[in-house]
Amino acid sequence: MADWTADEMMTVAAARQLRDGAACFVGIGLPSTAANLARATHAPNLVLVYESGCLGAKPDRLPLSIGDGVLADTADAVVSVPEVFNYWLQPGRIDVGFLGAAQLDRYGNINTTVVGGDYDAPKVRLPGAGGAPEIAASCGEVVVIVRQNLRTFTERVDFITSVGYGTGPGDRERLGLRGGGPRVVITDLGVLEPDPITCELTLTRLHPGVTRAQARAATGWDLVLAEGLTTGEPPAARELAVLRALEATKSDGRRQ
Amino acid sequence: MADWTADEMMTVAAARQLRDGAACFVGIGLPSTAANLARATHAPNLVLVYESGCLGAKPDRLPLSIGDGVLADTADAVVSVPEVFNYWLQPGRIDVGFLGAAQLDRYGNINTTVVGGDYDAPKVRLPGAGGAPEIAASCGEVVVIVRQNLRTFTERVDFITSVGYGTGPGDRERLGLRGGGPRVVITDLGVLEPDPITCELTLTRLHPGVTRAQARAATGWDLVLAEGLTTGEPPAARELAVLRALEATKSDGRRQ
Amino acid sequence: MPRFSQETGRLVATLVSLADGVADLVRDGAVVALEGFTHLIPFAAGHEIIRQGRQDLTLVRMTPDVIYDQLIGAGCARRLVFSWGGNPGVGSLHRFRDAVQHAWPRPLELEEHSHAGMANRYVAGASGLPFAVLRGYTGTDLPARTDNVRPITCPFTGEILTAVSALRPDVTVVHAQRADRAGNVQMWGITGVQKEAVLAAHRSLVTVEEIVDELHPVPGQVVLPGWAVSAVAEVPGGAHPSYAHGYSVRDNDFYRAWDAVSRNRDTFRAWLDQHVHRAGAAA
Amino acid sequence: MPRFSQETGRLVATLVSLADGVADLVRDGAVVALEGFTHLIPFAAGHEIIRQGRQDLTLVRMTPDVIYDQLIGAGCARRLVFSWGGNPGVGSLHRFRDAVQHAWPRPLELEEHSHAGMANRYVAGASGLPFAVLRGYTGTDLPARTDNVRPITCPFTGEILTAVSALRPDVTVVHAQRADRAGNVQMWGITGVQKEAVLAAHRSLVTVEEIVDELHPVPGQVVLPGWAVSAVAEVPGGAHPSYAHGYSVRDNDFYRAWDAVSRNRDTFRAWLDQHVHRAGAAA
């Protein structure tokens, strides 16, 4: 029995994707946790950009919302919301965009809008797009963090909120999307990456203790396992310690 | 012999056009002098907007340039140049726009670009448009300040830099210009206003000591004299005193 | 609605009570934007709208969160124009979901956009333009659900981009730290899209932590001149459980607690009755 | 050109000497924007461009004033893209007029716009868009003289507005008050169109009054992160005879005196020789 949870493994694996010095567009939740873990470990100079207009925020604790005061207090610059999207995200100045998903298909298309029923009478109404469509379109690359199960990893998403590789090779170019699209999908079971030819998400790494069968069983399409599928490193003691210390700061939200 | 100059009369007449509390887009030179004279006399709450981004500037002396530090130091808000044009001028938030002219025609169209020869080889190359085309288009009304002579008051301007009434009635509406256009033209000889039917600039007031013949002789088209043509009030002692005190501050530009 | 002040002779925003400001500026059936990007959310004004029993509002907001959950649950809204509807860092908005999924307490029409699209719709409104251009929505299912997103071709390159129509709310309500007696408004910290939302609207109501004799410059400040604002009301703490940078901190515990309060219609109604209706116009 | 700093591991602007910055970033034939709206005009950088004998530049600037009069008179420019060319509050630019009217020292092509048009062309460039939309130019003779102003129809209302093409200078040069060692740039006072001009350019050079260990927030500041700037050079007084708010005042006497200096080709050349060429890279 590992001394870490699947969510911790997922967050650590996501943090490891971030190279020091990169500019990273982060939303709240797992992306913000992973980005701040990276900044607190191997990437001290990661530039965190929050859609609230905080460029280069350096929070010493996990903000509960993208508008927490600590983000403005520690930012290199605080700009308006129109500016963060028009001058910073849209021209491709952000290297990495972090996205979550309620549904994800084999081409990395993301749904965070509605699930089930039809659009006007959905079974589940989700929060909607937020900054995701343009993050998915314009960041140099996209890292998706999402728990892997049959509800989430679906053959077809009920609504395309943010575009991955569309219907396959060449679609991003046809649509005129300038960013690179999803480079990696980090789940609680492992890591998926788009096949260089087909653009289909294939399993390239399993987290320690996870089997191929578990990964396939949690995927709503016939999951392709990459040749050279490996097993990733478990969380290092330091990574776990820092992550748990960060998580502990969440309950501490009022002390801004 | 009057104890004031024609330029002083012109500036005083222009200042009198500004009602207290109005928001006024001012350029440097006579417009800035007239606006600050108005603010120092009957219109203490005139809101001066400079294209350098200073909203509500309250200079205690005449700035030599629209970017003098005193404008930023005394402004209610300093905004970017794109913002002053896009958020403040373009939507029609400015009541009065003050413009000068190198050439002016009977419909109040203004040239500040080139005079003589043709565009590519002009006899005289002027500074160009600056903010004038959009000031003329979008301000609630335009006040033109210009010395009246045959060089300036021409049958046809060599280049339309800023539109007055175009070719006559209905043109502004056809062009989709939302501002009211030139309401009054203040010269060193008198005051011209557009005829309500023809939109042609007609002489409605003479400055003290100026004759109708002088005004017609200084106009490059057959100048119509309005019925009820009057003679304006000479500068009051206080107006002159304040104006001369303001002018004296010009030489004082370094003490910002 | 800035008035020409008799004493100063200047165009100034009217200083009003919150109740009078809402009564005068927020009418049944109006298009109303309450903005504030996590920071400076005008909760007190939203509660006053509920107390005054406004109906059939089209509510506009990039990030409808707890205050819109309350307005929707209270039955004030007919339509919602938004880009992200959730309880930041906590989860779903249960009143919002109940309205969309079960039409309780009444059906709620939705028009949804991306943040970039909404921000640019406000920019167009503030700029006196009928539309704005961006790289956005492309390839998503969003444009199929609204008439306010259309392709536009660059007249120079032939490239096809996205146009969004301007947003022009009947009234925008925001909260700021300070105003002076002429109604000049000063806000700082995360100022979001508030300037654009106010300038895009036909009229505006600004609640502030305090009205002061003179506004002293603050780093990161955004100043809205009094002649560009309709009315200002002094409402200390008017952003709670959101916050006013320099005056208060975000009450994250309230946001967390809201999840349980709002899950159930009865607990929600009880909360509304106690904390909004009975609270009176004191807030 | 921000580099990945070995010591800090961070993307930062390179700290350079003015001479090296100009040599590296401003090439013959390049499209170069020196911006600064009366305030913070990068005079020292302009003089260094003259000293290094740059040729065939396309000079871009909303308000070409004395610094562009000097660059044009020195023969550095082939083309000028601008919206107002004069000596603010004083009168004409005689070197500019001599170049246009008598092709001295060489012919100067002109592309002219309105301020609103130029500002929006920078905004489009900074936004990664091929064009911007405004209410402008309508009914004037300006659109007939450039390919970069065209009508555009609103896809929602059918209204015809004006589109201007994006400006993307090869390099933008601006002057600011301060930078830190990571190249984060801080400017305040009248900040004009500098942010847009820097973000619209492929590369950028910022001269500053001083490089400090830490940037302390200042009211009205605009901060450009080091990762959005190519190079920073410390050049105290680098804006003179323009000024740096908080560091110096505008030398209005110089602007007045320039009228006489620049009227005559010989007095201009003598001035250039003494105050630019012989001054060396000291400035």
CSV table of N, CA and C in Angstrom, one decimal, chain C residues 90-156:
chain,number,residue,atom,x,y,z
C,90,VAL,N,-14.8,25.8,-4.8
C,90,VAL,CA,-15.6,25.0,-4.0
C,90,VAL,C,-16.4,24.0,-4.8
C,91,GLY,N,-17.1,24.5,-5.9
C,91,GLY,CA,-17.8,23.6,-6.7
C,91,GLY,C,-18.9,24.2,-7.5
C,92,SER,N,-20.1,23.6,-7.5
C,92,SER,CA,-21.2,24.0,-8.4
C,92,SER,C,-22.0,25.1,-7.6
C,93,LEU,N,-22.8,25.8,-8.4
C,93,LEU,CA,-23.8,26.7,-7.9
C,93,LEU,C,-25.1,25.9,-7.9
C,94,HIS,N,-25.7,25.5,-6.7
C,94,HIS,CA,-26.8,24.7,-6.7
C,94,HIS,C,-28.1,25.4,-7.1
C,95,ARG,N,-28.3,26.6,-6.8
C,95,ARG,CA,-29.5,27.4,-7.2
C,95,ARG,C,-29.5,27.6,-8.7
C,96,PHE,N,-28.3,27.9,-9.3
C,96,PHE,CA,-28.1,28.0,-10.7
C,96,PHE,C,-28.5,26.7,-11.4
C,97,ARG,N,-28.0,25.6,-10.9
C,97,ARG,CA,-28.2,24.3,-11.5
C,97,ARG,C,-29.7,23.9,-11.4
C,98,ASP,N,-30.3,24.2,-10.2
C,98,ASP,CA,-31.7,23.9,-10.0
C,98,ASP,C,-32.6,24.7,-11.0
C,99,ALA,N,-32.2,25.9,-11.2
C,99,ALA,CA,-33.0,26.7,-12.2
C,99,ALA,C,-32.9,26.2,-13.6
C,100,VAL,N,-31.6,25.8,-14.0
C,100,VAL,CA,-31.4,25.3,-15.3
C,100,VAL,C,-32.0,23.9,-15.5
C,101,GLN,N,-31.8,23.0,-14.5
C,101,GLN,CA,-32.2,21.6,-14.6
C,101,GLN,C,-33.6,21.4,-14.2
C,102,HIS,N,-34.2,22.2,-13.3
C,102,HIS,CA,-35.6,21.9,-12.9
C,102,HIS,C,-36.4,23.2,-12.9
C,103,ALA,N,-36.0,24.3,-13.5
C,103,ALA,CA,-36.8,25.5,-13.7
C,103,ALA,C,-37.3,26.0,-12.3
C,104,TRP,N,-36.5,25.8,-11.3
C,104,TRP,CA,-36.9,26.3,-9.9
C,104,TRP,C,-36.0,27.5,-9.5
C,105,PRO,N,-36.6,28.6,-9.0
C,105,PRO,CA,-38.1,28.8,-8.8
C,105,PRO,C,-38.7,29.2,-10.1
C,106,ARG,N,-38.0,29.4,-11.2
C,106,ARG,CA,-38.6,29.7,-12.5
C,106,ARG,C,-37.5,29.4,-13.6
C,107,PRO,N,-38.0,29.2,-14.8
C,107,PRO,CA,-37.0,28.9,-15.8
C,107,PRO,C,-36.0,30.0,-16.0
C,108,LEU,N,-34.8,29.5,-16.4
C,108,LEU,CA,-33.7,30.5,-16.6
C,108,LEU,C,-33.1,30.3,-18.0
C,109,GLU,N,-33.2,31.3,-18.8
C,109,GLU,CA,-32.6,31.2,-20.1
C,109,GLU,C,-31.1,31.5,-20.0
C,110,LEU,N,-30.3,30.8,-20.7
C,110,LEU,CA,-28.8,31.0,-20.7
C,110,LEU,C,-28.3,31.5,-22.0
C,111,GLU,N,-27.4,32.5,-21.9
C,111,GLU,CA,-26.5,32.8,-23.1
C,111,GLU,C,-25.1,32.7,-22.5
C,112,GLU,N,-24.3,31.8,-23.1
C,112,GLU,CA,-23.0,31.6,-22.5
C,112,GLU,C,-21.9,31.9,-23.5
C,113,HIS,N,-20.7,32.4,-23.0
C,113,HIS,CA,-19.6,32.8,-23.8
C,113,HIS,C,-18.3,32.3,-23.1
C,114,SER,N,-17.2,32.6,-23.7
C,114,SER,CA,-15.9,32.4,-23.0
C,114,SER,C,-15.6,33.7,-22.3
C,115,HIS,N,-14.7,33.6,-21.3
C,115,HIS,CA,-14.2,34.8,-20.6
C,115,HIS,C,-13.7,35.9,-21.7
C,116,ALA,N,-12.9,35.4,-22.6
C,116,ALA,CA,-12.3,36.3,-23.6
C,116,ALA,C,-13.4,37.0,-24.4
C,117,GLY,N,-14.5,36.2,-24.7
C,117,GLY,CA,-15.6,36.8,-25.5
C,117,GLY,C,-16.4,37.8,-24.7
C,118,MET,N,-16.7,37.5,-23.4
C,118,MET,CA,-17.4,38.4,-22.5
C,118,MET,C,-16.6,39.7,-22.3
C,119,ALA,N,-15.3,39.5,-22.0
C,119,ALA,CA,-14.5,40.7,-21.8
C,119,ALA,C,-14.5,41.6,-23.0
C,120,ASN,N,-14.4,41.0,-24.2
C,120,ASN,CA,-14.3,41.8,-25.4
C,120,ASN,C,-15.7,42.4,-25.7
C,121,ARG,N,-16.8,41.8,-25.3
C,121,ARG,CA,-18.1,42.3,-25.5
C,121,ARG,C,-18.3,43.6,-24.6
C,122,TYR,N,-17.7,43.6,-23.4
C,122,TYR,CA,-17.7,44.8,-22.6
C,122,TYR,C,-16.8,45.9,-23.2
C,123,VAL,N,-15.7,45.5,-23.7
C,123,VAL,CA,-14.7,46.4,-24.3
C,123,VAL,C,-15.4,47.1,-25.5
C,124,ALA,N,-16.1,46.4,-26.3
C,124,ALA,CA,-16.9,47.0,-27.5
C,124,ALA,C,-17.9,48.0,-26.9
C,125,GLY,N,-18.6,47.6,-25.9
C,125,GLY,CA,-19.6,48.5,-25.4
C,125,GLY,C,-19.0,49.7,-24.8
C,126,ALA,N,-17.9,49.6,-24.1
C,126,ALA,CA,-17.2,50.8,-23.5
C,126,ALA,C,-16.7,51.7,-24.6
C,127,SER,N,-16.4,51.1,-25.8
C,127,SER,CA,-15.7,51.8,-26.9
C,127,SER,C,-16.7,52.4,-27.8
C,128,GLY,N,-18.0,52.2,-27.6
C,128,GLY,CA,-19.0,52.8,-28.6
C,128,GLY,C,-18.9,52.1,-29.9
C,129,LEU,N,-18.5,50.8,-29.9
C,129,LEU,CA,-18.5,50.0,-31.1
C,129,LEU,C,-19.6,48.9,-31.0
C,130,PRO,N,-20.1,48.5,-32.2
C,130,PRO,CA,-21.1,47.4,-32.1
C,130,PRO,C,-20.6,46.0,-32.0
C,131,PHE,N,-19.2,45.9,-32.1
C,131,PHE,CA,-18.7,44.5,-32.0
C,131,PHE,C,-17.2,44.6,-31.7
C,132,ALA,N,-16.6,43.5,-31.2
C,132,ALA,CA,-15.2,43.4,-31.0
C,132,ALA,C,-14.7,42.1,-31.7
C,133,VAL,N,-13.4,42.1,-32.0
C,133,VAL,CA,-12.8,41.0,-32.7
C,133,VAL,C,-11.8,40.3,-31.8
C,134,LEU,N,-11.8,38.9,-31.9
C,134,LEU,CA,-10.8,38.2,-31.1
C,134,LEU,C,-10.5,36.9,-31.8
C,135,ARG,N,-9.5,36.2,-31.3
C,135,ARG,CA,-9.3,34.8,-31.7
C,135,ARG,C,-9.9,33.9,-30.6
C,136,GLY,N,-11.1,33.5,-30.9
C,136,GLY,CA,-11.8,32.7,-29.9
C,136,GLY,C,-13.0,31.9,-30.4
C,137,TYR,N,-13.5,31.0,-29.6
C,137,TYR,CA,-14.7,30.2,-29.8
C,137,TYR,C,-14.4,29.2,-30.9
C,138,THR,N,-13.4,29.3,-31.7
C,138,THR,CA,-13.2,28.5,-32.9
C,138,THR,C,-13.2,27.0,-32.7
C,139,GLY,N,-14.0,26.3,-33.3
C,139,GLY,CA,-14.1,24.9,-33.2
C,139,GLY,C,-14.9,24.4,-32.1
C,140,THR,N,-15.4,25.3,-31.2
C,140,THR,CA,-16.2,24.9,-30.1
C,140,THR,C,-17.7,24.8,-30.5
C,141,ASP,N,-18.5,24.3,-29.6
C,141,ASP,CA,-20.0,24.3,-29.8
C,141,ASP,C,-20.7,25.6,-29.3
C,142,LEU,N,-19.9,26.5,-28.8
C,142,LEU,CA,-20.5,27.7,-28.2
C,142,LEU,C,-21.2,28.6,-29.2
C,143,PRO,N,-20.6,28.9,-30.4
C,143,PRO,CA,-21.2,29.8,-31.3
C,143,PRO,C,-22.6,29.3,-31.8
C,144,ALA,N,-22.8,28.0,-31.8
C,144,ALA,CA,-24.1,27.5,-32.3
C,144,ALA,C,-25.2,27.8,-31.3
C,145,ARG,N,-24.9,28.3,-30.1
C,145,ARG,CA,-25.9,28.5,-29.1
C,145,ARG,C,-26.2,30.0,-28.9
C,146,THR,N,-25.6,30.9,-29.6
C,146,THR,CA,-25.9,32.3,-29.5
C,146,THR,C,-25.8,33.0,-30.8
C,147,ASP,N,-26.5,34.1,-31.0
C,147,ASP,CA,-26.4,34.9,-32.2
C,147,ASP,C,-25.3,36.0,-32.0
C,148,ASN,N,-24.7,36.0,-30.9
C,148,ASN,CA,-23.8,37.1,-30.6
C,148,ASN,C,-22.3,36.8,-30.9
C,149,VAL,N,-22.1,35.7,-31.6
C,149,VAL,CA,-20.7,35.3,-32.0
C,149,VAL,C,-20.8,34.9,-33.4
C,150,ARG,N,-20.0,35.6,-34.2
C,150,ARG,CA,-20.0,35.4,-35.7
C,150,ARG,C,-18.7,35.5,-36.3
C,151,PRO,N,-18.4,34.8,-37.4
C,151,PRO,CA,-17.1,34.9,-38.1
C,151,PRO,C,-17.0,36.3,-38.7
C,152,ILE,N,-15.7,36.8,-38.8
C,152,ILE,CA,-15.5,38.1,-39.5
C,152,ILE,C,-14.1,37.9,-40.2
C,153,THR,N,-14.1,38.5,-41.4
C,153,THR,CA,-12.9,38.3,-42.3
C,153,THR,C,-12.0,39.6,-42.2
C,154,CYS,N,-10.7,39.4,-42.0
C,154,CYS,CA,-9.8,40.5,-42.0
C,154,CYS,C,-9.8,41.1,-43.4
C,155,PRO,N,-10.1,42.5,-43.5
C,155,PRO,CA,-10.0,43.1,-44.8
C,155,PRO,C,-8.6,43.3,-45.4
C,156,PHE,N,-7.6,42.9,-44.6
C,156,PHE,CA,-6.2,43.1,-45.1
C,156,PHE,C,-5.6,41.7,-45.4
